[in-house]
Coordinates of N, CA and C in Angstrom, one line a residue:
X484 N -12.1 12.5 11.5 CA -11.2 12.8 12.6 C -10.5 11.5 13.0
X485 N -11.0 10.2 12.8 CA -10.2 9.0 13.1 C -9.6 8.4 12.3
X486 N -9.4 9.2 10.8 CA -8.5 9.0 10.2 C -7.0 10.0 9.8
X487 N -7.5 11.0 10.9 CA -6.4 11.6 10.9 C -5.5 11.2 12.5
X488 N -6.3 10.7 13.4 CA -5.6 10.2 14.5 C -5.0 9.2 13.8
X489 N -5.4 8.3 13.3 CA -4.8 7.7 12.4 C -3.6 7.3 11.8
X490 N -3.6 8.7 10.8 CA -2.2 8.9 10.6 C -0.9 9.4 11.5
X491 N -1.4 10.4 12.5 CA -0.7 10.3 13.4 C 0.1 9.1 14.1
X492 N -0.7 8.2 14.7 CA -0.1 7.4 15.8 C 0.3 6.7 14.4
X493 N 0.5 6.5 12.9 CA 1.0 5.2 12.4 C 2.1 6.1 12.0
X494 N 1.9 7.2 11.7 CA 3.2 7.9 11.3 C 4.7 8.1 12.5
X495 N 4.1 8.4 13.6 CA 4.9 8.6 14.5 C 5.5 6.9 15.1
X496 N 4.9 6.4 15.7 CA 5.1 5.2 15.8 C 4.9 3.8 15.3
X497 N 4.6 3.7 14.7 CA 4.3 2.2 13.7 C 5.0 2.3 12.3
X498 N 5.1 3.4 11.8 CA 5.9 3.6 10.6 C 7.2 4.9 10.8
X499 N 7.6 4.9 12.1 CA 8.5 5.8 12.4 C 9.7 5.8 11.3
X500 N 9.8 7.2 11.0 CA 10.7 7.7 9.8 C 12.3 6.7 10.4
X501 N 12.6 6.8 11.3 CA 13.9 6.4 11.6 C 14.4 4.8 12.1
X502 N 13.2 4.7 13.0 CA 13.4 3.7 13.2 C 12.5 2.1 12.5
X503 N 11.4 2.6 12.1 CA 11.4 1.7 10.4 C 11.4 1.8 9.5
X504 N 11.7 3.0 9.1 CA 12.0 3.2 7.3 C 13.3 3.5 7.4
X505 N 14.3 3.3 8.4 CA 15.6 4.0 8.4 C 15.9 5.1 7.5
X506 N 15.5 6.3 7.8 CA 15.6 7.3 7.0 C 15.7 8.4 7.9
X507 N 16.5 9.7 7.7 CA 17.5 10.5 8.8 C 18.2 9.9 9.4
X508 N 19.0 8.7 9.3 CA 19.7 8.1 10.3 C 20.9 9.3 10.3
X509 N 21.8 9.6 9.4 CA 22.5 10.5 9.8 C 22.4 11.6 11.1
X510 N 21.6 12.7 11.1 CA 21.3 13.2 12.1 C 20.8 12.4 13.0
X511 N 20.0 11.6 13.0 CA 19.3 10.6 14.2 C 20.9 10.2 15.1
X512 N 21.8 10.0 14.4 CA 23.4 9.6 15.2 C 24.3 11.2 15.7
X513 N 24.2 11.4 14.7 CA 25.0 12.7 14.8 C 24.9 13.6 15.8
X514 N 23.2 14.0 15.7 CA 22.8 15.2 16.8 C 22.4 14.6 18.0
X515 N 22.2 13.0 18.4 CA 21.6 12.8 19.7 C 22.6 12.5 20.9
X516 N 23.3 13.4 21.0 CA 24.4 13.8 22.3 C 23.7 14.2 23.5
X517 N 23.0 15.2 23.8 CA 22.6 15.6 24.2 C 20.7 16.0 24.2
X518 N 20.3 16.2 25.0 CA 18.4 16.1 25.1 C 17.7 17.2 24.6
X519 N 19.1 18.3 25.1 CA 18.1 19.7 24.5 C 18.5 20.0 22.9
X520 N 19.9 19.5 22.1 CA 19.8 19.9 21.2 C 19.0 18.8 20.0
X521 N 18.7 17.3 20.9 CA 18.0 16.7 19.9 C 16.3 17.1 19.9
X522 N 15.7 17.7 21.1 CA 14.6 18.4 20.9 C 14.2 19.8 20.2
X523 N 15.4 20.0 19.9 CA 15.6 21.1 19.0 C 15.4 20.7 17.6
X524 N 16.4 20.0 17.1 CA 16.4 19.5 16.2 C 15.5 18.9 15.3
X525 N 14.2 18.0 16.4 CA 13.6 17.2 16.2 C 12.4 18.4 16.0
X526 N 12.3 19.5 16.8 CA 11.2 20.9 16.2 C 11.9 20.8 15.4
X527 N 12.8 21.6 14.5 CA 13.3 22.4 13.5 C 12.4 21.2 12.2
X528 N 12.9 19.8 12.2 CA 12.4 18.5 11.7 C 11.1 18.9 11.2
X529 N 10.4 18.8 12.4 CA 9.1 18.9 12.9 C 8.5 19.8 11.8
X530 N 9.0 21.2 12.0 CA 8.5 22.1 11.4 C 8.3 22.0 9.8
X531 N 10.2 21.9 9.3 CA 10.1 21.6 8.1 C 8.9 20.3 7.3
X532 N 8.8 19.5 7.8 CA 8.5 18.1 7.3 C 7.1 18.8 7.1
X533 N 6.6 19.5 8.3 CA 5.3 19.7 8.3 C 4.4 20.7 7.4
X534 N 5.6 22.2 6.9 CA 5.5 23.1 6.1 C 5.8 22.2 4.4
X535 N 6.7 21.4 4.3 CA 7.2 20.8 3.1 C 5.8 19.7 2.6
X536 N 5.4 19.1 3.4 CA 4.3 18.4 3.0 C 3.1 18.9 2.4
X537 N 2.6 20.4 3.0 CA 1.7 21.3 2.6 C 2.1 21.6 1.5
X538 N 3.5 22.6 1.2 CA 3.9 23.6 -0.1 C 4.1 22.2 -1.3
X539 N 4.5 20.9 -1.0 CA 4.2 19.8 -1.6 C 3.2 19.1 -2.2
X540 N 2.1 19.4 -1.5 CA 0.6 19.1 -1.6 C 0.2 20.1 -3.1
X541 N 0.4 21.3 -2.6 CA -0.1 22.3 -3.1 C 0.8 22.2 -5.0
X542 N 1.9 21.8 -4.5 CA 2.3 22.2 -5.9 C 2.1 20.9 -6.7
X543 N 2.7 19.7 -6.3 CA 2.0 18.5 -7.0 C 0.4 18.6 -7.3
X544 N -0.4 19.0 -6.5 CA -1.8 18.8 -7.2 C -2.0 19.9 -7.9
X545 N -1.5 21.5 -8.0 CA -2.3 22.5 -8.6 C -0.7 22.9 -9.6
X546 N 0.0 22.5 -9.8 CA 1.1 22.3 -10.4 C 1.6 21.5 -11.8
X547 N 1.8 20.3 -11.2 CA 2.8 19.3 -11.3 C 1.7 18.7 -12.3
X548 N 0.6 18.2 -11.7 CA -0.5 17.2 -12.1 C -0.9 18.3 -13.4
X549 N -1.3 19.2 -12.8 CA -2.6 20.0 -14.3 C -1.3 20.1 -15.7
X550 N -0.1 20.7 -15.3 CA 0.9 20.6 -16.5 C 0.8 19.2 -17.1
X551 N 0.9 17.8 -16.8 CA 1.7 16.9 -17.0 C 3.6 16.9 -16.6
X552 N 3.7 17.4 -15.7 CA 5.0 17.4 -14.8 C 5.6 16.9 -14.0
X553 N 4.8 15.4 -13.4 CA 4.9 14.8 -12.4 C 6.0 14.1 -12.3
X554 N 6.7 13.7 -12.9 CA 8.1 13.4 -13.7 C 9.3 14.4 -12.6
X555 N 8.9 15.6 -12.8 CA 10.1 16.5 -11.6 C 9.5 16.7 -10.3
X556 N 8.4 15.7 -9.8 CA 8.1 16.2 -8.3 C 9.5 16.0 -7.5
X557 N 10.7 15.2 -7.6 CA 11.5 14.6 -6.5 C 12.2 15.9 -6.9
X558 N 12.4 16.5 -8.1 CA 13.4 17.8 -8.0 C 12.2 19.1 -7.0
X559 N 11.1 19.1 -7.3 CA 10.3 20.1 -7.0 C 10.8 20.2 -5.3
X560 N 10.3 19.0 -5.0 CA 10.0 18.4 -3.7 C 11.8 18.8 -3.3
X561 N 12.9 18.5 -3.8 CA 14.1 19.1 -3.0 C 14.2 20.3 -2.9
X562 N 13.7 21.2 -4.0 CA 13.6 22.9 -4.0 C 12.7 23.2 -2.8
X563 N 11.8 22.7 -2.9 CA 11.0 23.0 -1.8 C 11.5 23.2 0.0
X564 N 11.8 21.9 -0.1 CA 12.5 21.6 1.3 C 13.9 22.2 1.1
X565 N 15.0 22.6 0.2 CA 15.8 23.3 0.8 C 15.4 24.9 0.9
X566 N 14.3 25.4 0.3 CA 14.1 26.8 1.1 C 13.6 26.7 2.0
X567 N 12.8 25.7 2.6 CA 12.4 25.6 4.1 C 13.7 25.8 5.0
X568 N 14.6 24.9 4.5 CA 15.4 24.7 5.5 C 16.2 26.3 5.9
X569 N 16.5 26.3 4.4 CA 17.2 28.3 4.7 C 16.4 29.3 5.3
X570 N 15.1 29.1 5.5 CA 14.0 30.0 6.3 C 14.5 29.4 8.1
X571 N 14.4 28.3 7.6 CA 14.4 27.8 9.5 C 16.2 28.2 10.2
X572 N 16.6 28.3 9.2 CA 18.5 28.8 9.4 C 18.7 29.8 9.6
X573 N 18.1 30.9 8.7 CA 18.2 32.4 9.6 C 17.6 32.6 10.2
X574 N 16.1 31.7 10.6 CA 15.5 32.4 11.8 C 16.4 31.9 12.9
X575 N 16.9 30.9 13.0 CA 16.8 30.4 14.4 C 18.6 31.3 14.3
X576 N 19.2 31.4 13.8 CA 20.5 32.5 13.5 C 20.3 33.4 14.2
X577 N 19.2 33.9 13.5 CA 19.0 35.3 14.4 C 18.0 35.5 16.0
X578 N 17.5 34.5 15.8 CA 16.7 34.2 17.4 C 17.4 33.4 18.4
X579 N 17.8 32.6 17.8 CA 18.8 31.8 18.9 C 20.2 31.1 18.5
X580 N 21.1 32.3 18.5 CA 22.6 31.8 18.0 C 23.4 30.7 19.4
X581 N 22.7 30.8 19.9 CA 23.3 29.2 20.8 C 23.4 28.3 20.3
X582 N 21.6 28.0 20.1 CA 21.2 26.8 19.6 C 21.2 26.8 17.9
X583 N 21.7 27.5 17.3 CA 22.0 27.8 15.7 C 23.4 27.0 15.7
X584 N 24.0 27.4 17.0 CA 25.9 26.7 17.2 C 25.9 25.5 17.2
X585 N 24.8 25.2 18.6 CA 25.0 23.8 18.8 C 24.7 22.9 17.7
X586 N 23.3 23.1 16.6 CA 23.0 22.2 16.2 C 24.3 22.0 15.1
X587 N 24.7 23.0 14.8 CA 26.3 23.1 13.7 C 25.5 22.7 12.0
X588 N 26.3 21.7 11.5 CA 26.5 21.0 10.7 C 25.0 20.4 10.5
X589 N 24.3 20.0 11.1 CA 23.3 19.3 11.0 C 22.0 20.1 10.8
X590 N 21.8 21.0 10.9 CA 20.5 22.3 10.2 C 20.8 22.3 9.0
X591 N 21.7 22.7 8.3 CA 21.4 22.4 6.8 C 21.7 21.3 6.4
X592 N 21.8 20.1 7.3 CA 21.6 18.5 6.8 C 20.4 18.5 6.6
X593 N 19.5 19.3 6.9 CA 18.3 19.1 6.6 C 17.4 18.5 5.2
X594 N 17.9 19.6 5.1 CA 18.1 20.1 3.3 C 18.4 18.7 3.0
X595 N 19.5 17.7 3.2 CA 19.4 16.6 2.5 C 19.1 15.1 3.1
X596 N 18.3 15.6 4.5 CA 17.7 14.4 5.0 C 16.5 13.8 3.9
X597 N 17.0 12.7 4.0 CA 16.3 12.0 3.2 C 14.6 11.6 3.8
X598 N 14.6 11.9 5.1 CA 13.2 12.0 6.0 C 11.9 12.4 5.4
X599 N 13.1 14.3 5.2 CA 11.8 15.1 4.6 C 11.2 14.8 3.6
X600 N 12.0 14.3 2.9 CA 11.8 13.8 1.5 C 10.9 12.7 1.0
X601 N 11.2 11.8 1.7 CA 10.6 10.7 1.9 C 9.1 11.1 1.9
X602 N 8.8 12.0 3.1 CA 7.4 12.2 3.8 C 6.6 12.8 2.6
X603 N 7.4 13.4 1.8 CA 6.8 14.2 0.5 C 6.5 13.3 -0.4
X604 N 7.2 12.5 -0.8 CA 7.3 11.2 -1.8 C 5.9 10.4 -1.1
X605 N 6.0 10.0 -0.1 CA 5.0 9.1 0.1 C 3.3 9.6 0.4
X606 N 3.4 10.9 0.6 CA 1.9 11.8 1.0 C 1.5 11.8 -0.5
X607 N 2.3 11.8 -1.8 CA 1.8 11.6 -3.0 C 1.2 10.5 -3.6
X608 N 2.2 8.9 -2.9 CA 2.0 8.1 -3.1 C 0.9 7.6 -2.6
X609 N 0.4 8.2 -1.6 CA -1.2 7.4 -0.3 C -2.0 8.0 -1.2
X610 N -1.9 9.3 -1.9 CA -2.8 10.0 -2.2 C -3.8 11.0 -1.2
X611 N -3.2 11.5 -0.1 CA -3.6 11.8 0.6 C -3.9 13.4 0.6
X612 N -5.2 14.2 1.1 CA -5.8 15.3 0.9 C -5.0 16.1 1.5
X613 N -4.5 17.6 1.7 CA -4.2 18.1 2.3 C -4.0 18.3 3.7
X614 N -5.2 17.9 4.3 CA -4.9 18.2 5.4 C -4.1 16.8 5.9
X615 N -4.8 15.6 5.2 CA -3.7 14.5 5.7 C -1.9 14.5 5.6
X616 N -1.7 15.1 4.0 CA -0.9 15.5 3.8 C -0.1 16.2 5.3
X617 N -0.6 17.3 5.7 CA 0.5 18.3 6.6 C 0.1 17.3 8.0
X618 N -0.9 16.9 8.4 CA -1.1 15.8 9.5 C -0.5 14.6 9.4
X619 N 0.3 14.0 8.5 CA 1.4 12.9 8.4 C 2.9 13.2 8.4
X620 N 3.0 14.7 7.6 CA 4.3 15.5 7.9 C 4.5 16.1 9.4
X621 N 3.5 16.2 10.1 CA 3.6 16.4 11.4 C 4.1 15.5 12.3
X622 N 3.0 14.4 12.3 CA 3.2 13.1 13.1 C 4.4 12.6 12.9
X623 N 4.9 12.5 11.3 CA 6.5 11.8 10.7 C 7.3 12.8 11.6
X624 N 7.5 14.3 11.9 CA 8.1 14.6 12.8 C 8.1 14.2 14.4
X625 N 6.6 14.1 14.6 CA 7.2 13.9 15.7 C 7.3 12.8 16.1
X626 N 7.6 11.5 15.5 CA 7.6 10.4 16.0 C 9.2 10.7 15.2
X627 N 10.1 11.5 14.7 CA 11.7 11.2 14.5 C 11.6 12.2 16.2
X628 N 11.4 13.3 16.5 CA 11.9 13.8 17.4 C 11.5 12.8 18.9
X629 N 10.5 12.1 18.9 CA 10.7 10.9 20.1 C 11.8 10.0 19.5
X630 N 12.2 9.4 18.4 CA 13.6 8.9 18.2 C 14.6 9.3 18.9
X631 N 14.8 10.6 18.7 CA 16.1 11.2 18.5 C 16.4 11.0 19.8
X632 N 14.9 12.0 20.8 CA 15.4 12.3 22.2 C 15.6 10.9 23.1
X633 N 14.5 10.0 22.7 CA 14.7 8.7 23.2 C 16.6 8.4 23.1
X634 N 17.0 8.4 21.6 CA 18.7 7.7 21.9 C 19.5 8.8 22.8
X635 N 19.1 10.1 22.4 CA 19.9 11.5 23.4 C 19.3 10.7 25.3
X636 N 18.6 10.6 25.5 CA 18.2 9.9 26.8 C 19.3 8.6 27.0
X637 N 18.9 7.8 26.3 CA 19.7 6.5 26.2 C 21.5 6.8 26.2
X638 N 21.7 8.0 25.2 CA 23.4 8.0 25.3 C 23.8 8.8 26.6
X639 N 22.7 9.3 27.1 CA 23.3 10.5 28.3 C 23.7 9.4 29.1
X640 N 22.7 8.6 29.5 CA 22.7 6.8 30.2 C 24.1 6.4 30.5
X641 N 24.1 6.3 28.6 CA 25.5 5.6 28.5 C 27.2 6.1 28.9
X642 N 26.7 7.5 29.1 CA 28.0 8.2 29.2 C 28.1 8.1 31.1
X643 N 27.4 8.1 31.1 CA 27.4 7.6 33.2 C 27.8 6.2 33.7
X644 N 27.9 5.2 32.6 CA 27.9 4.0 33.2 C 29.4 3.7 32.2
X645 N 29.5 2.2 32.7 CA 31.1 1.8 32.3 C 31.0 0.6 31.3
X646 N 31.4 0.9 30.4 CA 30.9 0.3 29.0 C 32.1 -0.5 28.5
X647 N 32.4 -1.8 28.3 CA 33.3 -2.7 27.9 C 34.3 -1.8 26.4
X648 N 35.2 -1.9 26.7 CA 36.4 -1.2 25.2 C 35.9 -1.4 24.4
X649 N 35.5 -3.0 23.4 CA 34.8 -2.9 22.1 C 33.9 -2.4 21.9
X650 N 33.3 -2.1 22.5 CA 31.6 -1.3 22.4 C 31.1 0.3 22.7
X651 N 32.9 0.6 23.5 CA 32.6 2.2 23.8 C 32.5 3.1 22.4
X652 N 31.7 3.9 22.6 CA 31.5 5.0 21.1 C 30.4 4.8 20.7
X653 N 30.2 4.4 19.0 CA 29.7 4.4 18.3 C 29.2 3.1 18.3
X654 N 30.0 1.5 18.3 CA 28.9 0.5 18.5 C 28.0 0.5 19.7
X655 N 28.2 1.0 20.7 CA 27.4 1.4 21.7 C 25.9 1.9 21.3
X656 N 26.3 2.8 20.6 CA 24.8 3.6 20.1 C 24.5 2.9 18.8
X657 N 25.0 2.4 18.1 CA 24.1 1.6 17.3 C 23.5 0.0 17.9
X658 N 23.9 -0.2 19.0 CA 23.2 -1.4 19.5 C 21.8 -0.7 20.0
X659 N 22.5 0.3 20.8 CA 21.1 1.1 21.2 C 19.9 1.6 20.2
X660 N 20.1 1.7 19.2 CA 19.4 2.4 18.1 C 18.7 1.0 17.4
X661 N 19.6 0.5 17.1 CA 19.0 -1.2 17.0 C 18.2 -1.8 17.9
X662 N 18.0 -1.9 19.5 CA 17.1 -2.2 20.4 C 15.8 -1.5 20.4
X663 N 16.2 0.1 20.1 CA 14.7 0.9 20.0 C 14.3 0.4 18.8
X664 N 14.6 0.0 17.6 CA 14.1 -0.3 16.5 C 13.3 -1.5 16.5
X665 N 13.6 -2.6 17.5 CA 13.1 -3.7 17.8 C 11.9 -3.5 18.3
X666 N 12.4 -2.2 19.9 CA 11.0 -2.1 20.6 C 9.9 -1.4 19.8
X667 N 10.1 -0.6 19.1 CA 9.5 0.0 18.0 C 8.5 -0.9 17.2
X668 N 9.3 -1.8 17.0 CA 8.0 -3.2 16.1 C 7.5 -3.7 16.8
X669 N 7.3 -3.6 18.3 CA 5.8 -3.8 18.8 C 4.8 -2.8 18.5
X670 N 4.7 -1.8 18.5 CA 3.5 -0.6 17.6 C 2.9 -1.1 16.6
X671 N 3.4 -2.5 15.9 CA 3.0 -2.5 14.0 C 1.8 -3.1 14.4
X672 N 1.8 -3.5 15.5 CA 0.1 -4.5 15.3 C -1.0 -3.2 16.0
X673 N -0.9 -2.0 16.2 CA -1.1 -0.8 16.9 C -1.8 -0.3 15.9
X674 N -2.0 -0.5 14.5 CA -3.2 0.2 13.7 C -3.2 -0.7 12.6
X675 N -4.4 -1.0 12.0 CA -4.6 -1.6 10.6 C -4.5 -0.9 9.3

């Protein structure tokens, strides 16, 4: 059990997909306008990362390994994750065409965040058992969805206050994304 806390608090915060492995930065910029659609987001994330890491588990070890196939896990592992992501697209299509609008462009970024991918590639590389597996795809989610909403918090901030001409926009939020990344490496001394 305390090695699955474990992986949680190192996945979420001490090895945060975004802000130390820089990976999803795309979305991590793109969708954090706003609070409710990066908590959105950061479920939809959440879910995939967490379903992809299991159906990844599953097929690398009862798969990949017993053929000698290990060679196409990164193609397996994209097949994988882009049907998740087309499962999470018509549902949320059909359950919630709001939030299907707002997220736009960025739900089937999914599909080529390099996040999910990552989380797949590396649950192979720990060597980790299943359940660690889907409990580090979890945690990896939810320590991007505290990213996200943390900058969506931070830019709402910024859109209220009066911000010098060189720095309005986009350097704005990457200074910001760069300070959480900072505060963020205080967590590394937070597990062994």
């Amino acid at each position: 059990m305390t090695n699955l806390i474990l992986i949680i608090v190192t996945t979420a915060l001490v090895n945060n997909v975004v802000l130390s492995q820089f990976l999803g930065i795309c979305s991590f910029l793109g969708v954090s306008k706003q609070i409710k659609t990066s908590a959105s987001l950061g479920a939809a994330v959440t879910f995939v990362i967490g379903i992809a890491s299991a159906v990844a588990y599953l097929l690398y070890n009862f798969v990949l390994v017993p053929f000698d196939l290990t060679y196409l896990q990164t193609i397996v592992f994209i097949l994988v994750i882009a049907a998740l992501v087309q499962l999470v697209e018509m549902f949320l299509k059909k359950t919630s065409p709001a939030l299907y609008q707002a997220l736009g462009i960025f739900l089937p970024l999914i599909t080529t965040n390099c996040a999910v991918l990552g989380v797949a590639l590396t649950n192979v590389q720990n060597q980790y058992s299943f359940i660690e597996s889907v409990i580090s795809g979890v945690g990896t989610g939810l320590g991007y969805t505290l990213s996200i909403v943390l900058l969506a918090s931070i830019r709402t901030r910024i859109d209220e206050s009066t911000i010098p001409v060189p720095f309005r926009g986009m350097p704005i939020v990457l200074l910001s994304a760069a300070l959480m990344a900072i505060a963020f490496m205080g967590f590394s001394g937070l597990a062994i």
